[in-house]
């Protein structure tokens, strides 16, 4: 039996949370690292569950932590927890396989983007509901971007006006994501990349600074400050 949030919602959110988090330094799997005393995954799931369109949340946990994650999240929201895979893409596929019949919009959201506001979840879902097959939240790139070759020598300067930094949640019509995963070859770091390979048009909506990906110790410190400032 899959746990449900809003039975009238039309969105299932897949949360790949099975990564080790090597770039954060030694310690527990990244989704279980603490931010203001609570695991990143708890922060992420709490915000997803606060989005009114969300019907189902499926978390892909590290295989050794499935029971612990189930217990941890029981107090936060009704969530289904499955074992993740060796690559992010395998974790997403495992979570996708656990989505019950019903939701026709699937969002894929990194547990590491723990402070993502429920409003961003709604805006991505709304763009899919409005007719897009695939939607990603993006921010403009603020730094100048250079292409660098062997020996750390600059090869050229990229025109940043056409560049965007991509966040999650990424949203998909269910049939589109299912087909893309069925056809998937080499693992990619995001799901929009998979559907692009299928020739599907991917739309953009404005992202949020709060949806930053907590990857390095600096990001964790920044997220602590953002939380403290919001309180
Ligand atoms: O490693 P990276 O930061 O790109 O991971 C993005 C998200 O994918 C994280 O939430 C991480 O837990 C998840 N992931 C996963 N299974 C893996 C590797 C990463 O669920 N094997």
mmCIF file of C-alpha atoms and ligand atoms in Angstrom:
data_model
loop_
_atom_site.group_PDB
_atom_site.id
_atom_site.type_symbol
_atom_site.label_atom_id
_atom_site.label_comp_id
_atom_site.label_asym_id
_atom_site.label_seq_id
_atom_site.Cartn_x
_atom_site.Cartn_y
_atom_site.Cartn_z
ATOM 1 C CA UNK A 1 0.000 0.000 0.000
ATOM 2 C CA UNK A 2 1.507 3.355 -1.023
ATOM 3 C CA UNK A 3 1.251 6.206 1.453
ATOM 4 C CA UNK A 4 -0.784 9.201 0.264
ATOM 5 C CA UNK A 5 -0.849 12.872 1.136
ATOM 6 C CA UNK A 6 -3.597 14.758 -0.686
ATOM 7 C CA UNK A 7 -5.851 12.122 -2.316
ATOM 8 C CA UNK A 8 -7.078 14.757 -4.797
ATOM 9 C CA UNK A 9 -3.543 15.820 -5.760
ATOM 10 C CA UNK A 10 -2.238 14.970 -9.242
ATOM 11 C CA UNK A 11 1.504 14.999 -8.478
ATOM 12 C CA UNK A 12 3.887 12.262 -7.353
ATOM 13 C CA UNK A 13 7.334 13.415 -6.223
ATOM 14 C CA UNK A 14 10.326 11.083 -6.494
ATOM 15 C CA UNK A 15 13.150 11.942 -4.103
ATOM 16 C CA UNK A 16 16.492 10.329 -4.943
ATOM 17 C CA UNK A 17 18.258 10.338 -1.563
ATOM 18 C CA UNK A 18 20.647 7.408 -1.881
ATOM 19 C CA UNK A 19 23.868 9.318 -2.583
ATOM 20 C CA UNK A 20 26.915 9.094 -0.318
ATOM 21 C CA UNK A 21 27.671 12.812 -0.298
ATOM 22 C CA UNK A 22 31.418 12.399 -0.642
ATOM 23 C CA UNK A 23 31.883 16.122 -1.415
ATOM 24 C CA UNK A 24 30.457 17.019 2.019
ATOM 25 C CA UNK A 25 33.325 15.146 3.665
ATOM 26 C CA UNK A 26 33.237 11.903 5.685
ATOM 27 C CA UNK A 27 30.018 11.019 7.504
ATOM 28 C CA UNK A 28 26.534 9.613 6.973
ATOM 29 C CA UNK A 29 24.822 9.451 3.552
ATOM 30 C CA UNK A 30 24.196 13.047 2.440
ATOM 31 C CA UNK A 31 20.410 13.014 2.850
ATOM 32 C CA UNK A 32 20.886 12.099 6.517
ATOM 33 C CA UNK A 33 23.412 14.840 7.327
ATOM 34 C CA UNK A 34 22.057 17.325 9.822
ATOM 35 C CA UNK A 35 20.961 20.867 8.984
ATOM 36 C CA UNK A 36 19.845 22.845 12.063
ATOM 37 C CA UNK A 37 19.568 19.538 13.951
ATOM 38 C CA UNK A 38 17.452 17.674 11.376
ATOM 39 C CA UNK A 39 18.452 15.507 8.398
ATOM 40 C CA UNK A 40 18.440 17.229 4.977
ATOM 41 C CA UNK A 41 15.834 14.689 3.841
ATOM 42 C CA UNK A 42 13.439 15.721 6.631
ATOM 43 C CA UNK A 43 13.687 19.367 5.568
ATOM 44 C CA UNK A 44 13.112 18.420 1.917
ATOM 45 C CA UNK A 45 10.145 16.105 2.548
ATOM 46 C CA UNK A 46 8.455 18.576 4.910
ATOM 47 C CA UNK A 47 8.462 21.234 2.172
ATOM 48 C CA UNK A 48 7.265 18.803 -0.516
ATOM 49 C CA UNK A 49 4.419 17.645 1.718
ATOM 50 C CA UNK A 50 3.351 21.276 2.199
ATOM 51 C CA UNK A 51 2.665 21.657 -1.550
ATOM 52 C CA UNK A 52 -1.091 21.153 -2.009
ATOM 53 C CA UNK A 53 -0.851 19.293 -5.362
ATOM 54 C CA UNK A 54 1.317 16.504 -3.967
ATOM 55 C CA UNK A 55 -0.521 13.163 -3.810
ATOM 56 C CA UNK A 56 2.443 10.815 -3.219
ATOM 57 C CA UNK A 57 6.111 11.084 -2.207
ATOM 58 C CA UNK A 58 8.493 8.204 -2.960
ATOM 59 C CA UNK A 59 11.986 8.389 -1.432
ATOM 60 C CA UNK A 60 14.875 6.259 -2.739
ATOM 61 C CA UNK A 61 17.061 5.721 0.344
ATOM 62 C CA UNK A 62 20.514 4.171 0.674
ATOM 63 C CA UNK A 63 19.884 0.388 0.616
ATOM 64 C CA UNK A 64 21.301 -0.019 4.130
ATOM 65 C CA UNK A 65 19.120 2.784 5.535
ATOM 66 C CA UNK A 66 15.644 1.944 4.239
ATOM 67 C CA UNK A 67 14.190 1.026 7.643
ATOM 68 C CA UNK A 68 15.864 3.963 9.382
ATOM 69 C CA UNK A 69 14.588 6.400 6.722
ATOM 70 C CA UNK A 70 11.061 4.945 6.938
ATOM 71 C CA UNK A 71 11.067 5.488 10.719
ATOM 72 C CA UNK A 72 12.574 8.956 10.386
ATOM 73 C CA UNK A 73 9.968 10.143 7.865
ATOM 74 C CA UNK A 74 6.951 8.522 9.561
ATOM 75 C CA UNK A 75 6.744 11.561 11.835
ATOM 76 C CA UNK A 76 7.065 14.036 8.936
ATOM 77 C CA UNK A 77 4.613 12.918 6.221
ATOM 78 C CA UNK A 78 3.123 9.757 4.700
ATOM 79 C CA UNK A 79 5.973 8.680 2.425
ATOM 80 C CA UNK A 80 6.912 5.487 0.566
ATOM 81 C CA UNK A 81 10.582 4.489 0.942
ATOM 82 C CA UNK A 82 12.362 2.164 -1.510
ATOM 83 C CA UNK A 83 16.038 1.153 -1.794
ATOM 84 C CA UNK A 84 17.985 3.368 -4.223
ATOM 85 C CA UNK A 85 20.602 2.272 -6.748
ATOM 86 C CA UNK A 86 24.298 2.769 -7.466
ATOM 87 C CA UNK A 87 23.646 5.824 -9.694
ATOM 88 C CA UNK A 88 21.156 8.642 -9.257
ATOM 89 C CA UNK A 89 19.320 7.487 -12.388
ATOM 90 C CA UNK A 90 18.825 3.990 -10.914
ATOM 91 C CA UNK A 91 17.488 5.541 -7.708
ATOM 92 C CA UNK A 92 14.963 7.595 -9.712
ATOM 93 C CA UNK A 93 13.922 4.501 -11.691
ATOM 94 C CA UNK A 94 13.371 2.552 -8.447
ATOM 95 C CA UNK A 95 11.198 5.339 -7.040
ATOM 96 C CA UNK A 96 9.276 5.696 -10.320
ATOM 97 C CA UNK A 97 8.406 1.992 -10.229
ATOM 98 C CA UNK A 98 6.755 2.503 -6.826
ATOM 99 C CA UNK A 99 4.346 5.292 -7.898
ATOM 100 C CA UNK A 100 0.723 4.088 -7.657
ATOM 101 C CA UNK A 101 -1.864 4.571 -10.416
ATOM 102 C CA UNK A 102 -3.341 8.060 -10.281
ATOM 103 C CA UNK A 103 -0.858 10.937 -10.399
ATOM 104 C CA UNK A 104 -0.194 11.981 -14.013
ATOM 105 C CA UNK A 105 2.475 14.550 -13.137
ATOM 106 C CA UNK A 106 5.808 13.259 -11.816
ATOM 107 C CA UNK A 107 8.351 15.547 -10.183
ATOM 108 C CA UNK A 108 11.915 14.451 -9.478
ATOM 109 C CA UNK A 109 13.555 16.305 -6.606
ATOM 110 C CA UNK A 110 17.015 15.949 -5.056
ATOM 111 C CA UNK A 111 16.973 15.484 -1.274
ATOM 112 C CA UNK A 112 20.058 17.701 -1.277
ATOM 113 C CA UNK A 113 17.878 20.721 -2.242
ATOM 114 C CA UNK A 114 16.503 20.678 1.275
ATOM 115 C CA UNK A 115 15.187 24.268 1.439
ATOM 116 C CA UNK A 116 13.182 24.229 -1.809
ATOM 117 C CA UNK A 117 9.966 26.155 -1.154
ATOM 118 C CA UNK A 118 6.562 24.479 -1.747
ATOM 119 C CA UNK A 119 5.767 27.355 -4.155
ATOM 120 C CA UNK A 120 8.454 26.111 -6.570
ATOM 121 C CA UNK A 121 6.936 22.611 -6.456
ATOM 122 C CA UNK A 122 3.576 24.144 -7.372
ATOM 123 C CA UNK A 123 4.980 26.288 -10.158
ATOM 124 C CA UNK A 124 6.734 23.335 -11.855
ATOM 125 C CA UNK A 125 3.610 21.172 -11.492
ATOM 126 C CA UNK A 126 1.429 23.978 -12.873
ATOM 127 C CA UNK A 127 3.604 24.269 -15.996
ATOM 128 C CA UNK A 128 3.196 20.526 -16.696
ATOM 129 C CA UNK A 129 -0.534 20.757 -15.955
ATOM 130 C CA UNK A 130 -0.666 23.667 -18.390
ATOM 131 C CA UNK A 131 0.534 21.466 -21.253
ATOM 132 C CA UNK A 132 4.321 21.077 -21.061
ATOM 133 C CA UNK A 133 5.762 17.540 -21.339
ATOM 134 C CA UNK A 134 8.797 18.437 -19.245
ATOM 135 C CA UNK A 135 9.705 21.469 -17.121
ATOM 136 C CA UNK A 136 12.828 22.525 -15.236
ATOM 137 C CA UNK A 137 13.384 25.395 -12.775
ATOM 138 C CA UNK A 138 16.339 27.548 -13.821
ATOM 139 C CA UNK A 139 18.339 30.547 -12.659
ATOM 140 C CA UNK A 140 20.476 32.851 -14.811
ATOM 141 C CA UNK A 141 24.213 32.225 -14.587
ATOM 142 C CA UNK A 142 25.809 35.166 -12.768
ATOM 143 C CA UNK A 143 29.499 34.352 -13.142
ATOM 144 C CA UNK A 144 31.460 34.708 -16.369
ATOM 145 C CA UNK A 145 31.992 31.188 -17.732
ATOM 146 C CA UNK A 146 35.219 30.104 -19.445
ATOM 147 C CA UNK A 147 36.030 26.883 -21.220
ATOM 148 C CA UNK A 148 39.340 25.589 -19.876
ATOM 149 C CA UNK A 149 41.593 22.988 -21.474
ATOM 150 C CA UNK A 150 44.611 20.906 -20.520
ATOM 151 C CA UNK A 151 47.072 22.692 -18.247
ATOM 152 C CA UNK A 152 44.294 24.973 -16.905
ATOM 153 C CA UNK A 153 44.553 27.238 -19.938
ATOM 154 C CA UNK A 154 41.523 29.231 -21.105
ATOM 155 C CA UNK A 155 40.189 28.099 -24.481
ATOM 156 C CA UNK A 156 37.425 30.659 -24.723
ATOM 157 C CA UNK A 157 34.633 32.633 -23.073
ATOM 158 C CA UNK A 158 31.106 31.256 -23.252
ATOM 159 C CA UNK A 159 28.170 33.617 -23.946
ATOM 160 C CA UNK A 160 26.397 33.381 -20.609
ATOM 161 C CA UNK A 161 23.208 35.126 -21.755
ATOM 162 C CA UNK A 162 21.949 31.809 -23.126
ATOM 163 C CA UNK A 163 23.065 29.740 -20.111
ATOM 164 C CA UNK A 164 20.921 28.700 -17.160
ATOM 165 C CA UNK A 165 21.732 26.828 -13.949
ATOM 166 C CA UNK A 166 19.252 23.979 -13.526
ATOM 167 C CA UNK A 167 17.572 23.007 -10.266
ATOM 168 C CA UNK A 168 14.994 20.508 -9.107
ATOM 169 C CA UNK A 169 12.132 19.647 -8.841
ATOM 170 C CA UNK A 170 11.987 18.791 -12.530
ATOM 171 C CA UNK A 171 8.470 17.993 -13.722
ATOM 172 C CA UNK A 172 7.209 15.552 -16.338
ATOM 173 C CA UNK A 173 4.056 14.158 -17.807
ATOM 174 C CA UNK A 174 4.088 10.639 -16.394
ATOM 175 C CA UNK A 175 4.137 8.840 -19.760
ATOM 176 C CA UNK A 176 7.096 10.980 -20.898
ATOM 177 C CA UNK A 177 9.279 10.189 -17.874
ATOM 178 C CA UNK A 178 8.365 6.503 -17.919
ATOM 179 C CA UNK A 179 9.286 6.208 -21.614
ATOM 180 C CA UNK A 180 12.563 8.091 -21.091
ATOM 181 C CA UNK A 181 13.630 5.819 -18.231
ATOM 182 C CA UNK A 182 12.660 2.705 -20.202
ATOM 183 C CA UNK A 183 14.930 3.876 -23.036
ATOM 184 C CA UNK A 184 17.734 5.212 -20.789
ATOM 185 C CA UNK A 185 21.320 4.406 -21.673
ATOM 186 C CA UNK A 186 24.330 5.793 -19.822
ATOM 187 C CA UNK A 187 23.434 7.464 -16.519
ATOM 188 C CA UNK A 188 22.855 11.232 -16.645
ATOM 189 C CA UNK A 189 22.847 13.677 -13.738
ATOM 190 C CA UNK A 190 19.320 14.910 -14.401
ATOM 191 C CA UNK A 191 16.052 13.586 -15.729
ATOM 192 C CA UNK A 192 15.417 16.403 -18.190
ATOM 193 C CA UNK A 193 18.554 15.185 -19.990
ATOM 194 C CA UNK A 194 16.906 11.790 -20.460
ATOM 195 C CA UNK A 195 13.749 13.208 -22.016
ATOM 196 C CA UNK A 196 15.781 15.613 -24.200
ATOM 197 C CA UNK A 197 17.399 12.499 -25.693
ATOM 198 C CA UNK A 198 13.899 11.344 -26.628
ATOM 199 C CA UNK A 199 13.350 14.571 -28.558
ATOM 200 C CA UNK A 200 10.911 15.962 -25.981
ATOM 201 C CA UNK A 201 10.787 19.772 -25.605
ATOM 202 C CA UNK A 202 11.763 20.859 -22.095
ATOM 203 C CA UNK A 203 10.319 24.153 -20.804
ATOM 204 C CA UNK A 204 11.761 26.417 -18.118
ATOM 205 C CA UNK A 205 10.225 28.220 -15.131
ATOM 206 C CA UNK A 206 12.038 30.616 -12.784
ATOM 207 C CA UNK A 207 13.935 28.734 -10.070
ATOM 208 C CA UNK A 208 14.542 29.796 -6.462
ATOM 209 C CA UNK A 209 17.766 30.719 -4.642
ATOM 210 C CA UNK A 210 16.438 28.586 -1.769
ATOM 211 C CA UNK A 211 16.539 25.498 -3.991
ATOM 212 C CA UNK A 212 20.344 25.489 -3.816
ATOM 213 C CA UNK A 213 21.931 22.050 -3.869
ATOM 214 C CA UNK A 214 23.726 21.321 -0.628
ATOM 215 C CA UNK A 215 26.888 19.697 -1.914
ATOM 216 C CA UNK A 216 29.914 21.118 -0.087
ATOM 217 C CA UNK A 217 30.446 22.185 3.559
ATOM 218 C CA UNK A 218 30.010 25.845 2.493
ATOM 219 C CA UNK A 219 26.499 25.088 1.172
ATOM 220 C CA UNK A 220 25.547 23.497 4.492
ATOM 221 C CA UNK A 221 26.745 26.578 6.376
ATOM 222 C CA UNK A 222 24.843 28.854 3.961
ATOM 223 C CA UNK A 223 21.667 26.793 4.399
ATOM 224 C CA UNK A 224 22.001 27.056 8.208
ATOM 225 C CA UNK A 225 22.157 30.848 7.896
ATOM 226 C CA UNK A 226 19.180 30.974 5.525
ATOM 227 C CA UNK A 227 17.094 28.902 7.939
ATOM 228 C CA UNK A 228 18.110 31.004 10.932
ATOM 229 C CA UNK A 229 17.289 34.212 9.034
ATOM 230 C CA UNK A 230 13.863 32.876 8.043
ATOM 231 C CA UNK A 231 12.936 32.172 11.669
HETATM 232 O O1 LIG B 1 25.552 13.286 -6.234
HETATM 233 P P1 LIG B 1 24.550 14.346 -6.528
HETATM 234 O O2 LIG B 1 24.725 15.532 -5.640
HETATM 235 O O3 LIG B 1 24.374 14.709 -7.953
HETATM 236 O O4 LIG B 1 23.158 13.713 -6.071
HETATM 237 C C1 LIG B 1 21.932 14.354 -6.340
HETATM 238 C C2 LIG B 1 20.822 13.583 -5.620
HETATM 239 O O5 LIG B 1 20.778 12.245 -6.105
HETATM 240 C C3 LIG B 1 21.048 13.513 -4.097
HETATM 241 O O6 LIG B 1 19.816 13.792 -3.425
HETATM 242 C C4 LIG B 1 21.516 12.084 -3.896
HETATM 243 O O7 LIG B 1 21.147 11.541 -2.631
HETATM 244 C C5 LIG B 1 20.793 11.331 -5.020
HETATM 245 N N1 LIG B 1 21.482 10.090 -5.411
HETATM 246 C C6 LIG B 1 20.779 8.885 -5.331
HETATM 247 N N2 LIG B 1 21.395 7.690 -5.657
HETATM 248 C C7 LIG B 1 22.687 7.678 -6.035
HETATM 249 C C8 LIG B 1 23.425 8.896 -6.139
HETATM 250 C C9 LIG B 1 22.782 10.098 -5.831
HETATM 251 O O8 LIG B 1 19.601 8.862 -4.963
HETATM 252 N N3 LIG B 1 23.250 6.499 -6.295
#
